[in-house]
Structures are given as structure tokens and as C-alpha cells.
CSV table of C-alpha atoms in Angstrom, one decimal:
chain,number,residue,atom,x,y,z
A,1,UNK,CA,0.0,0.0,0.0
A,2,UNK,CA,1.1,3.5,-0.7
A,3,UNK,CA,2.5,5.5,2.2
A,4,UNK,CA,-0.1,8.0,3.5
A,5,UNK,CA,1.1,11.6,3.4
A,6,UNK,CA,-0.4,14.8,4.9
A,7,UNK,CA,-0.9,18.0,3.0
A,8,UNK,CA,-1.1,20.9,5.4
A,9,UNK,CA,-2.9,24.0,3.9
A,10,UNK,CA,-3.0,27.4,5.7
A,11,UNK,CA,-6.2,29.2,5.1
A,12,UNK,CA,-6.1,32.9,5.9
A,13,UNK,CA,-9.3,35.0,5.7
A,14,UNK,CA,-11.2,37.6,7.8
A,15,UNK,CA,-13.8,36.0,10.0
A,16,UNK,CA,-16.0,37.2,12.8
A,17,UNK,CA,-14.2,36.5,16.2
A,18,UNK,CA,-15.8,39.2,18.3
A,19,UNK,CA,-15.8,43.0,18.2
A,20,UNK,CA,-13.3,44.2,15.6
A,21,UNK,CA,-11.4,47.4,15.8
A,22,UNK,CA,-10.3,47.2,12.2
A,23,UNK,CA,-12.2,49.6,9.9
A,24,UNK,CA,-14.4,47.8,7.4
A,25,UNK,CA,-13.4,44.4,8.8
A,26,UNK,CA,-17.0,43.4,9.3
A,27,UNK,CA,-17.6,44.0,5.5
A,28,UNK,CA,-15.3,41.1,4.8
A,29,UNK,CA,-16.4,38.9,7.7
A,30,UNK,CA,-19.4,37.6,5.8
A,31,UNK,CA,-17.5,36.8,2.7
A,32,UNK,CA,-14.7,35.3,4.8
A,33,UNK,CA,-17.1,33.0,6.7
A,34,UNK,CA,-18.6,31.8,3.4
A,35,UNK,CA,-15.0,31.0,2.2
A,36,UNK,CA,-14.3,29.0,5.4
A,37,UNK,CA,-17.4,26.9,4.8
A,38,UNK,CA,-16.3,26.2,1.2
A,39,UNK,CA,-12.8,25.3,2.3
A,40,UNK,CA,-14.1,22.9,5.0
A,41,UNK,CA,-16.5,21.3,2.5
A,42,UNK,CA,-13.6,20.7,0.2
A,43,UNK,CA,-11.4,19.3,3.0
A,44,UNK,CA,-14.1,16.9,4.1
A,45,UNK,CA,-14.6,15.7,0.5
A,46,UNK,CA,-10.9,15.3,0.0
A,47,UNK,CA,-10.4,13.3,3.2
A,48,UNK,CA,-13.3,11.1,2.4
A,49,UNK,CA,-11.3,9.6,-0.4
A,50,UNK,CA,-7.8,10.0,1.2
A,51,UNK,CA,-7.3,6.3,1.7
A,52,UNK,CA,-7.5,5.8,-2.0
A,53,UNK,CA,-5.5,8.9,-2.8
A,54,UNK,CA,-2.8,8.4,-0.2
A,55,UNK,CA,-3.0,12.1,0.7
A,56,UNK,CA,-4.7,13.4,3.9
A,57,UNK,CA,-5.5,17.1,4.0
A,58,UNK,CA,-5.2,19.1,7.1
A,59,UNK,CA,-6.8,22.6,6.8
A,60,UNK,CA,-5.4,25.1,9.3
A,61,UNK,CA,-7.6,28.2,9.6
A,62,UNK,CA,-6.4,31.6,10.7
A,63,UNK,CA,-8.6,34.7,11.0
A,64,UNK,CA,-7.0,37.9,9.7
A,65,UNK,CA,-9.0,41.2,9.7
A,66,UNK,CA,-6.1,43.1,8.1
A,67,UNK,CA,-3.1,42.7,5.8
A,68,UNK,CA,-0.8,42.9,8.8
A,69,UNK,CA,-2.8,40.2,10.6
A,70,UNK,CA,-2.6,38.1,7.5
A,71,UNK,CA,1.2,38.5,7.4
A,72,UNK,CA,1.5,37.4,11.0
A,73,UNK,CA,-0.8,34.4,10.5
A,74,UNK,CA,0.9,33.2,7.3
A,75,UNK,CA,4.4,33.4,8.8
A,76,UNK,CA,3.2,31.5,11.9
A,77,UNK,CA,1.5,28.8,9.7
A,78,UNK,CA,4.8,28.4,7.7
A,79,UNK,CA,7.2,28.4,10.7
A,80,UNK,CA,5.2,26.5,13.3
A,81,UNK,CA,2.8,24.4,11.3
A,82,UNK,CA,4.9,23.7,8.3
A,83,UNK,CA,2.1,24.3,5.8
A,84,UNK,CA,2.8,23.4,2.2
A,85,UNK,CA,0.4,26.0,0.7
A,86,UNK,CA,-1.5,29.1,1.5
A,87,UNK,CA,-5.1,30.1,0.5
A,88,UNK,CA,-6.6,33.5,1.0
A,89,UNK,CA,-6.7,37.0,-0.4
A,90,UNK,CA,-10.0,38.4,0.9
A,91,UNK,CA,-9.8,41.9,2.4
A,92,UNK,CA,-7.7,45.0,1.5
A,93,UNK,CA,-4.1,44.2,0.8
A,94,UNK,CA,-4.3,40.6,1.9
A,95,UNK,CA,-3.7,39.0,-1.4
A,96,UNK,CA,-0.6,41.1,-2.1
A,97,UNK,CA,0.7,40.3,1.4
A,98,UNK,CA,0.2,36.6,1.1
A,99,UNK,CA,1.6,36.4,-2.4
A,100,UNK,CA,4.8,38.1,-1.3
A,101,UNK,CA,5.2,35.7,1.7
A,102,UNK,CA,4.5,32.7,-0.5
A,103,UNK,CA,6.9,33.8,-3.2
A,104,UNK,CA,9.6,34.3,-0.5
A,105,UNK,CA,8.9,30.9,1.1
A,106,UNK,CA,8.6,29.0,-2.2
A,107,UNK,CA,5.1,27.7,-1.4
A,108,UNK,CA,2.0,27.9,-3.6
A,109,UNK,CA,-0.5,30.6,-2.8
A,110,UNK,CA,-4.0,30.3,-4.2
A,111,UNK,CA,-5.7,33.7,-4.4
A,112,UNK,CA,-9.4,33.6,-3.9
A,113,UNK,CA,-10.2,37.2,-3.3
A,114,UNK,CA,-8.3,39.7,-5.4
A,115,UNK,CA,-9.0,40.5,-9.1
A,116,UNK,CA,-5.9,42.9,-9.3
A,117,UNK,CA,-3.9,42.6,-12.5
A,118,UNK,CA,-0.6,42.9,-10.5
A,119,UNK,CA,-1.1,39.4,-9.2
A,120,UNK,CA,-1.5,38.1,-12.8
A,121,UNK,CA,1.2,40.2,-14.5
A,122,UNK,CA,4.2,40.1,-12.2
A,123,UNK,CA,5.4,36.7,-13.4
A,124,UNK,CA,4.9,35.3,-10.0
A,125,UNK,CA,6.0,31.7,-9.7
A,126,UNK,CA,4.1,30.6,-6.6
A,127,UNK,CA,0.8,32.6,-7.0
A,128,UNK,CA,-2.2,31.0,-8.7
A,129,UNK,CA,-5.4,32.9,-9.1
A,130,UNK,CA,-8.8,31.1,-8.6
A,131,UNK,CA,-10.6,34.5,-8.3
A,132,UNK,CA,-11.3,35.9,-11.8
A,133,UNK,CA,-9.2,38.8,-12.9
A,134,UNK,CA,-10.5,42.3,-13.5
A,135,UNK,CA,-10.1,41.8,-17.3
A,136,UNK,CA,-12.2,38.7,-17.1
A,137,UNK,CA,-15.1,40.4,-15.2
A,138,UNK,CA,-15.0,43.5,-17.4
A,139,UNK,CA,-14.6,41.6,-20.6
A,140,UNK,CA,-17.6,39.4,-19.7
A,141,UNK,CA,-19.7,42.5,-18.8
A,142,UNK,CA,-18.7,44.4,-22.0
A,143,UNK,CA,-19.6,41.5,-24.3
A,144,UNK,CA,-22.8,40.4,-22.7
A,145,UNK,CA,-24.4,43.7,-21.9
A,146,UNK,CA,-23.5,45.3,-25.3
A,147,UNK,CA,-24.9,42.2,-27.0
A,148,UNK,CA,-28.1,42.7,-25.1
A,149,UNK,CA,-28.9,46.3,-26.0
A,150,UNK,CA,-26.6,48.4,-23.7
A,151,UNK,CA,-24.3,49.9,-26.2
A,152,UNK,CA,-23.4,53.3,-24.7
A,153,UNK,CA,-21.4,53.0,-21.5
A,154,UNK,CA,-20.5,55.6,-18.9
A,155,UNK,CA,-17.7,54.7,-16.5
A,156,UNK,CA,-17.5,56.0,-13.0
A,157,UNK,CA,-14.2,55.2,-11.2
A,158,UNK,CA,-12.3,56.0,-8.1
A,159,UNK,CA,-9.4,58.4,-8.5
A,160,UNK,CA,-7.0,56.0,-6.8
A,161,UNK,CA,-4.3,53.7,-8.2
A,162,UNK,CA,-6.7,50.7,-8.1
A,163,UNK,CA,-9.5,52.8,-9.5
A,164,UNK,CA,-7.5,54.1,-12.4
A,165,UNK,CA,-6.4,50.5,-13.2
A,166,UNK,CA,-10.0,49.3,-13.2
A,167,UNK,CA,-10.9,52.2,-15.5
A,168,UNK,CA,-8.2,51.3,-18.0
A,169,UNK,CA,-9.2,47.7,-17.9
A,170,UNK,CA,-12.8,48.7,-18.6
A,171,UNK,CA,-11.8,50.9,-21.5
A,172,UNK,CA,-9.8,48.1,-23.0
A,173,UNK,CA,-12.7,45.7,-22.5
A,174,UNK,CA,-15.1,48.1,-24.3
A,175,UNK,CA,-12.6,48.7,-27.1
A,176,UNK,CA,-12.5,44.9,-27.8
A,177,UNK,CA,-16.3,44.6,-28.2
A,178,UNK,CA,-17.9,45.6,-31.6
A,179,UNK,CA,-20.7,48.1,-31.0
A,180,UNK,CA,-19.6,49.2,-27.5
A,181,UNK,CA,-19.3,53.0,-27.2
A,182,UNK,CA,-17.7,54.9,-24.4
A,183,UNK,CA,-20.2,57.7,-23.7
A,184,UNK,CA,-18.0,59.3,-21.0
A,185,UNK,CA,-16.2,58.8,-17.7
A,186,UNK,CA,-15.9,60.5,-14.4
A,187,UNK,CA,-13.5,60.1,-11.5
A,188,UNK,CA,-14.7,60.3,-8.0
A,189,UNK,CA,-13.1,60.3,-4.5
A,190,UNK,CA,-13.5,57.4,-2.1
A,191,UNK,CA,-16.5,58.1,0.1
A,192,UNK,CA,-17.8,60.9,-2.1
A,193,UNK,CA,-20.9,62.4,-0.4
A,194,UNK,CA,-22.7,63.7,-3.4
A,195,UNK,CA,-22.8,62.1,-6.9
A,196,UNK,CA,-25.1,64.8,-8.3
A,197,UNK,CA,-22.5,66.1,-10.8
A,198,UNK,CA,-21.9,62.6,-12.0
A,199,UNK,CA,-25.6,62.0,-12.7
A,200,UNK,CA,-25.8,65.2,-14.6
A,201,UNK,CA,-22.9,64.2,-16.8
A,202,UNK,CA,-24.6,60.8,-17.4
A,203,UNK,CA,-27.8,62.6,-18.5
A,204,UNK,CA,-25.9,64.7,-21.0
A,205,UNK,CA,-24.0,61.7,-22.4
A,206,UNK,CA,-27.0,59.7,-23.5
A,207,UNK,CA,-25.6,56.6,-21.9
A,208,UNK,CA,-27.5,53.3,-21.7
A,209,UNK,CA,-25.5,51.9,-18.8
A,210,UNK,CA,-23.4,53.2,-15.9
A,211,UNK,CA,-20.4,51.0,-15.1
A,212,UNK,CA,-19.8,51.7,-11.4
A,213,UNK,CA,-16.2,51.0,-10.5
A,214,UNK,CA,-16.3,52.2,-6.9
A,215,UNK,CA,-15.7,50.2,-3.7
A,216,UNK,CA,-18.5,48.1,-2.1
A,217,UNK,CA,-19.8,50.6,0.5
A,218,UNK,CA,-19.7,53.4,-2.1
A,219,UNK,CA,-21.7,51.3,-4.5
A,220,UNK,CA,-24.6,51.2,-2.1
A,221,UNK,CA,-24.4,55.0,-1.7
A,222,UNK,CA,-24.1,55.6,-5.4
A,223,UNK,CA,-27.1,53.4,-6.2
A,224,UNK,CA,-29.2,54.9,-3.4
A,225,UNK,CA,-28.6,58.4,-4.7
A,226,UNK,CA,-29.3,57.6,-8.3
A,227,UNK,CA,-32.5,56.0,-7.1
A,228,UNK,CA,-33.6,59.3,-5.5
A,229,UNK,CA,-32.2,62.0,-7.8
A,230,UNK,CA,-30.3,60.3,-10.6
A,231,UNK,CA,-30.9,59.9,-14.3
A,232,UNK,CA,-32.4,56.4,-13.8
A,233,UNK,CA,-30.0,54.9,-16.3
A,234,UNK,CA,-29.2,51.2,-15.8
A,235,UNK,CA,-26.2,50.7,-13.5
A,236,UNK,CA,-23.8,47.8,-13.3
A,237,UNK,CA,-21.6,47.7,-10.2
A,238,UNK,CA,-18.2,46.1,-10.4
A,239,UNK,CA,-18.3,42.5,-8.9
A,240,UNK,CA,-16.0,42.6,-5.9
A,241,UNK,CA,-16.2,39.3,-3.9
A,242,UNK,CA,-18.2,41.0,-1.2
A,243,UNK,CA,-20.7,42.4,-3.6
A,244,UNK,CA,-21.4,38.9,-5.0
A,245,UNK,CA,-22.7,37.6,-1.6
A,246,UNK,CA,-26.4,36.9,-1.1
A,247,UNK,CA,-26.4,39.4,1.8
A,248,UNK,CA,-25.2,42.2,-0.6
A,249,UNK,CA,-27.6,41.2,-3.3
A,250,UNK,CA,-30.4,41.5,-0.8
A,251,UNK,CA,-29.3,45.1,-0.2
A,252,UNK,CA,-29.4,45.7,-3.9
A,253,UNK,CA,-32.8,44.1,-4.4
A,254,UNK,CA,-34.7,47.3,-4.1
A,255,UNK,CA,-32.4,48.9,-6.6
A,256,UNK,CA,-33.2,46.2,-9.2
A,257,UNK,CA,-36.9,46.7,-8.6
A,258,UNK,CA,-36.8,50.5,-9.1
A,259,UNK,CA,-34.6,50.4,-12.2
A,260,UNK,CA,-35.6,47.3,-14.0
A,261,UNK,CA,-32.0,46.1,-14.3
A,262,UNK,CA,-30.9,43.5,-11.8
A,263,UNK,CA,-28.2,41.9,-13.9
A,264,UNK,CA,-24.7,41.2,-12.4
A,265,UNK,CA,-21.6,39.3,-13.5
A,266,UNK,CA,-20.6,36.6,-11.0
A,267,UNK,CA,-17.9,34.0,-10.4
A,268,UNK,CA,-20.5,31.4,-9.3
A,269,UNK,CA,-24.2,31.3,-8.4
A,270,UNK,CA,-26.3,29.2,-6.0
A,271,UNK,CA,-28.8,28.4,-8.8
A,272,UNK,CA,-26.1,27.0,-11.2
A,273,UNK,CA,-27.3,23.6,-12.6
A,274,UNK,CA,-30.7,23.9,-10.9
A,275,UNK,CA,-32.5,23.7,-14.2
A,276,UNK,CA,-34.8,26.7,-13.4
A,277,UNK,CA,-32.3,29.5,-13.6
A,278,UNK,CA,-32.5,30.3,-17.3
A,279,UNK,CA,-33.8,33.8,-17.9
A,280,UNK,CA,-34.6,36.0,-20.9
A,281,UNK,CA,-32.7,39.0,-19.8
A,282,UNK,CA,-31.4,42.0,-21.6
A,283,UNK,CA,-32.7,45.3,-22.7
A,284,UNK,CA,-34.0,43.9,-26.0
A,285,UNK,CA,-35.2,40.6,-24.5
A,286,UNK,CA,-32.6,38.7,-26.5
A,287,UNK,CA,-31.2,36.7,-23.6
A,288,UNK,CA,-31.4,33.0,-24.2
A,289,UNK,CA,-30.6,31.8,-20.7
A,290,UNK,CA,-27.7,29.7,-21.8
A,291,UNK,CA,-27.5,26.3,-23.6
A,292,UNK,CA,-30.5,24.1,-23.7
A,293,UNK,CA,-30.5,20.7,-21.9
A,294,UNK,CA,-28.4,19.6,-19.0
A,295,UNK,CA,-24.7,19.1,-19.5
A,296,UNK,CA,-22.3,17.2,-17.3
A,297,UNK,CA,-20.9,20.4,-15.9
A,298,UNK,CA,-24.5,21.6,-15.0
A,299,UNK,CA,-25.0,18.4,-13.1
A,300,UNK,CA,-21.7,18.9,-11.3
A,301,UNK,CA,-22.6,22.4,-10.3
A,302,UNK,CA,-26.1,21.3,-9.1
A,303,UNK,CA,-24.5,18.5,-7.0
A,304,UNK,CA,-22.0,20.9,-5.5
A,305,UNK,CA,-24.6,23.5,-4.6
A,306,UNK,CA,-26.8,20.8,-3.1
A,307,UNK,CA,-23.8,19.4,-1.0
A,308,UNK,CA,-23.1,22.9,0.3
A,309,UNK,CA,-26.7,23.5,1.3
A,310,UNK,CA,-26.9,20.1,3.0
A,311,UNK,CA,-23.7,20.8,5.0
A,312,UNK,CA,-24.3,24.5,5.9
A,313,UNK,CA,-28.0,25.2,5.4
A,314,UNK,CA,-27.4,28.2,3.2
A,315,UNK,CA,-26.7,29.0,-0.5
A,316,UNK,CA,-23.1,28.7,-1.8
A,317,UNK,CA,-21.8,32.2,-2.4
A,318,UNK,CA,-19.0,32.8,-5.0
A,319,UNK,CA,-16.4,33.2,-2.3
A,320,UNK,CA,-17.4,29.8,-0.9
A,321,UNK,CA,-17.0,28.3,-4.3
A,322,UNK,CA,-13.5,29.9,-4.8
A,323,UNK,CA,-12.4,28.5,-1.5
A,324,UNK,CA,-13.8,25.1,-2.2
A,325,UNK,CA,-12.1,25.1,-5.6
A,326,UNK,CA,-8.7,26.3,-4.2
A,327,UNK,CA,-8.6,23.6,-1.5
A,328,UNK,CA,-9.8,20.9,-3.9
A,329,UNK,CA,-7.2,21.9,-6.5
A,330,UNK,CA,-4.3,21.8,-3.9
A,331,UNK,CA,-5.3,18.3,-2.8
A,332,UNK,CA,-5.8,17.0,-6.4
A,333,UNK,CA,-2.4,18.5,-7.4
A,334,UNK,CA,-0.6,16.8,-4.5
A,335,UNK,CA,-2.2,13.5,-5.5
A,336,UNK,CA,-1.3,13.9,-9.2
A,337,UNK,CA,2.2,15.0,-8.3
A,338,UNK,CA,2.7,12.1,-5.9
A,339,UNK,CA,4.1,14.5,-3.4
A,340,UNK,CA,3.0,17.0,-0.7
A,341,UNK,CA,6.2,19.1,-1.2
A,342,UNK,CA,5.4,22.7,-2.1
A,343,UNK,CA,7.7,22.8,-5.1
A,344,UNK,CA,6.1,19.6,-6.5
A,345,UNK,CA,2.6,21.0,-6.1
A,346,UNK,CA,3.5,24.3,-7.6
A,347,UNK,CA,5.1,22.6,-10.6
A,348,UNK,CA,2.0,20.5,-11.2
A,349,UNK,CA,-0.4,23.5,-10.9
A,350,UNK,CA,1.4,25.3,-13.7
A,351,UNK,CA,2.0,22.2,-15.9
A,352,UNK,CA,0.1,21.8,-19.3
A,353,UNK,CA,-1.4,18.5,-18.2
A,354,UNK,CA,-3.0,19.8,-15.0
A,355,UNK,CA,-6.8,19.7,-15.0
A,356,UNK,CA,-9.2,20.2,-12.1
A,357,UNK,CA,-12.9,19.3,-11.6
A,358,UNK,CA,-14.4,21.9,-9.2
A,359,UNK,CA,-18.0,22.1,-10.2
A,360,UNK,CA,-17.6,24.2,-13.3
A,361,UNK,CA,-17.1,23.2,-16.9
A,362,UNK,CA,-14.5,20.4,-17.0
A,363,UNK,CA,-11.6,20.6,-17.3
A,364,UNK,CA,-10.2,23.8,-15.8
A,365,UNK,CA,-6.6,24.7,-15.9
A,366,UNK,CA,-4.3,27.6,-15.0
A,367,UNK,CA,-2.9,29.8,-17.8
A,368,UNK,CA,0.9,29.1,-17.8
A,369,UNK,CA,1.9,32.8,-17.9
A,370,UNK,CA,-0.6,34.6,-15.7
A,371,UNK,CA,-1.5,31.6,-13.5
A,372,UNK,CA,-5.1,32.6,-13.9
A,373,UNK,CA,-7.7,29.8,-13.6
A,374,UNK,CA,-9.4,29.6,-17.0
A,375,UNK,CA,-13.1,29.4,-16.3
A,376,UNK,CA,-16.5,30.6,-17.4
A,377,UNK,CA,-18.3,33.5,-15.6
A,378,UNK,CA,-22.0,34.0,-15.2
A,379,UNK,CA,-24.7,36.6,-15.6
A,380,UNK,CA,-27.3,36.5,-12.8
A,381,UNK,CA,-30.5,38.4,-12.4
A,382,UNK,CA,-31.8,39.8,-9.1
A,383,UNK,CA,-35.4,39.0,-8.4
A,384,UNK,CA,-37.3,42.3,-7.6
A,385,UNK,CA,-40.0,40.2,-5.9
A,386,UNK,CA,-37.8,38.1,-3.7
A,387,UNK,CA,-38.6,37.9,0.0
A,388,UNK,CA,-35.8,39.2,2.2
A,389,UNK,CA,-35.9,36.6,4.9
A,390,UNK,CA,-33.5,34.1,6.4
A,391,UNK,CA,-35.2,31.1,4.8
A,392,UNK,CA,-33.1,29.0,2.5
A,393,UNK,CA,-35.5,29.2,-0.5
A,394,UNK,CA,-35.8,33.0,-0.1
A,395,UNK,CA,-32.0,33.4,0.1
A,396,UNK,CA,-31.4,31.3,-3.0
A,397,UNK,CA,-34.3,33.1,-4.8
A,398,UNK,CA,-32.6,36.5,-4.5
A,399,UNK,CA,-30.9,35.9,-7.9
A,400,UNK,CA,-31.0,33.3,-10.7
A,401,UNK,CA,-28.7,32.3,-13.4
A,402,UNK,CA,-29.3,34.0,-16.8
A,403,UNK,CA,-26.3,33.0,-18.9
A,404,UNK,CA,-22.9,31.5,-19.1
A,405,UNK,CA,-20.1,33.8,-20.5
A,406,UNK,CA,-16.9,32.3,-21.8
A,407,UNK,CA,-13.9,34.5,-21.1
A,408,UNK,CA,-11.1,32.5,-22.5
A,409,UNK,CA,-10.3,35.3,-25.0
A,410,UNK,CA,-9.7,37.7,-22.1
A,411,UNK,CA,-7.4,35.3,-20.3
A,412,UNK,CA,-5.5,34.7,-23.5
A,413,UNK,CA,-5.2,38.4,-24.4
A,414,UNK,CA,-3.8,39.2,-20.9
A,415,UNK,CA,-1.4,36.3,-21.1
A,416,UNK,CA,-0.2,37.4,-24.5
A,417,UNK,CA,0.4,40.9,-23.1
A,418,UNK,CA,2.3,39.4,-20.2
A,419,UNK,CA,4.5,37.3,-22.5
A,420,UNK,CA,5.3,40.0,-25.1
A,421,UNK,CA,4.7,43.3,-23.4
A,422,UNK,CA,6.3,46.3,-25.2
A,423,UNK,CA,9.7,47.0,-24.0
A,424,UNK,CA,9.8,44.0,-21.7
A,425,UNK,CA,10.9,41.2,-24.0
A,426,UNK,CA,11.7,40.6,-27.7
A,427,UNK,CA,8.7,39.7,-29.9
A,428,UNK,CA,7.7,36.1,-29.2
A,429,UNK,CA,9.9,35.8,-26.1
A,430,UNK,CA,8.6,35.4,-22.6
A,431,UNK,CA,9.6,37.8,-19.9
A,432,UNK,CA,8.5,35.3,-17.2
A,433,UNK,CA,11.6,33.1,-17.2
């Protein structure tokens, strides 16, 4: 019989542990707790077959309300517990911090929370991105919404480094979609108290859709003000992990009712594979609700959502899926590599033959240059008539699947730019060696 090995995985996310003195920590507690549930579900599933796989999985949880706390937790997990991999990245600055530590220690880090392009363009050897990148989200939004009647876009972004980066990614995404038109753009400050001048500019522009690239708390303020005094133009908030939770969607439900647009781009949805999630969304009613019939990937998604509900009694949020996928991928990589050594796992994750079954279309793999997991995204529709209660069916019914959006082209384009960026390497030569 094969010798049983133990794979120790450090899982670092914000979770509620009492009263927090860290600003905005509670904003990430909900999404962090969902991630913990997803990770634990994956660990239980992996260990249920560990006798056959010869790899036990030990999940070591650490709560980190800030980037500094994440740094301390990761260093402790490496030095004291001897973890072979790190998972995390939810919360301001945490993905960058964990990535830096993992690169220095030579252990794989699976990012489940940050869409930042820096984590995909710095030629990082140990960082692998399960969370979709900004280019993927914005590319999916540009192609789907333009194709469904929203051709004139107005971009509202924060005048910060991250905000400018998102704006540039949005402009690139719109430029790649035939028929998409930039009607205008406006920069705002973080925590801006009055968006009146923005709404006036939107009115003058004749835009069909406002792309709202501000942080999660400011998204609520922006949408509330537009509800009261704005131009009543359809608004599409950027899908940060926290804004994809059922809790946040519940807060947005009134917005969908008032405006007639409840569509969002998402990494995952609790109605995936359920068979009743197909919609006919879009401004022109052209949405087709995705492919007819029930594919193997739909059955896998349905089974995963059902397992999560059976284990935790609540719908599987996107952050829960990302955590589930990350832990599953690490275990499966160790099994396939025949080793729990960090370097062996990292080598397999980036290898051409690596394929992972995590409830989405099979197989999924990492792009060899950006280490971005190549995967479909989804368009979901908020239900304006959903009941805001704690009951499972009401929580799940807050949104439903409308369509599947393939974003392989966005991943490939970003990888090509990474490989042959101007001034970085000769044409056709990689700058990630």
C-alpha cells in the first residue's frame, strides 16, 4: 500500500471573532465566513477519499482582519505548522501580502479574493489565481451587456491607483467589443458624499448603462442616490467578492426593482445547474438563458450546490466556491504530483497536463503565464419580488442564473500581453523566465 502523506494547507481570511477594531473588517467577515465553509467542505470531501489517494488534507484556519494580521498568520503557519500551501486574499491588501510571503517561502499561494492585475502580470512563480481577474469580469460584462442592448457606457471610477487601473481595464474591454461605445467617464473620490454632478454628466452623455467601479460601500451610496435623484440609467456595479454575496444582493434588491435592471456578473451562483435558472434578460429581450439541456458540468454544479446546502443550510456564495475550488485543487495537485512538497505541487499546478474538476465546466486549468484559472463566468439576475428573509429558498431566490459567459479570450489576451509586453521582451519571447 502507498504511504499516507499529509498535506497541510494554511487558510487565511477575515472571519468574525468578536468586536473588531479594524475599519471595514465586518464588511469582509461575511464573505470570509462563506469562504471558510467552502474550504471545510472541500477538506471533508478530499479526506473522504484520502485512503485511495494516499494524501490526507489538514486545513489550518487563521482569522485575519487586516493585511498585517494576514502577514503574521501566514508566517506562523509556515514556521510553526509547516504548511505546504496558503489560500486567502480576501480583504484590503491581503492577497498582495500573502503572495509576497508565498513567493519568498517558495510555497504555492492560491488567491481567492483579489482581481488585481498585478497578481497576474508580475510573473509570480508561486501565486495562482482562482478568483477571476478584472479583465475577465469586465470583458464578460462588456460583451454580454453590449450584446443585449446596452451599447453606450458611462464609466464611474475612483481616483486611486486601483480605480485608475480598473478604468483602464474597462476601456480596454469596451474597445474589444464591436458596437460598444464609451459615452463618457468621471473620476470620484473614495467616500464621495454627493454624486449629483456625475448624474448630470450621465444625463448629457445619453448613456445606456453606468459601469460603477467604486468600492463596495460606495456602490450602495451611489445606487441609493441615483434611485432618488439620478438619471435612472441602468447601473452595473463592479463585482468585488463581497458584492457577490447573497447578503449584498439582498441590499441591492430594491435597486433592481426600481430600475428594471438587476443583472450582475458573477464567479458562481447558487442556482447553477438547478434547471430553473434560465432567464430571458437583456434590454432587448434577447437573452437565451444559456444552452438548452443539462450538461455534465451543470449536473456537477447542481450537485456541489446541493452538497453545500446540505452541509451548511445556506446557499453557496461565490467566495465559498472559490475557497472550495482552491482547497480541492491543492489536494488534487498533490495526489497527481505524488508529493506534498510545495515545489512539486506548484510545478504541477502550472503544468500543461493539470486539469481540475471543481463544479464548473471540465476541465479547468491555469494559464501558464498569468497563473489565472481559465473558467467561465456567469450573468445572474436579481429578483425584484424576492422575499428578504433568512429562509433558504428566499435566500437562494434573490438571484438566478441567466447566462454563461466564456472569457477564455480575455485570459489569452492578458497572457499574450504578459508574455510579449512592449519594452519588456523581444517579440515572441517570454519575460516570465
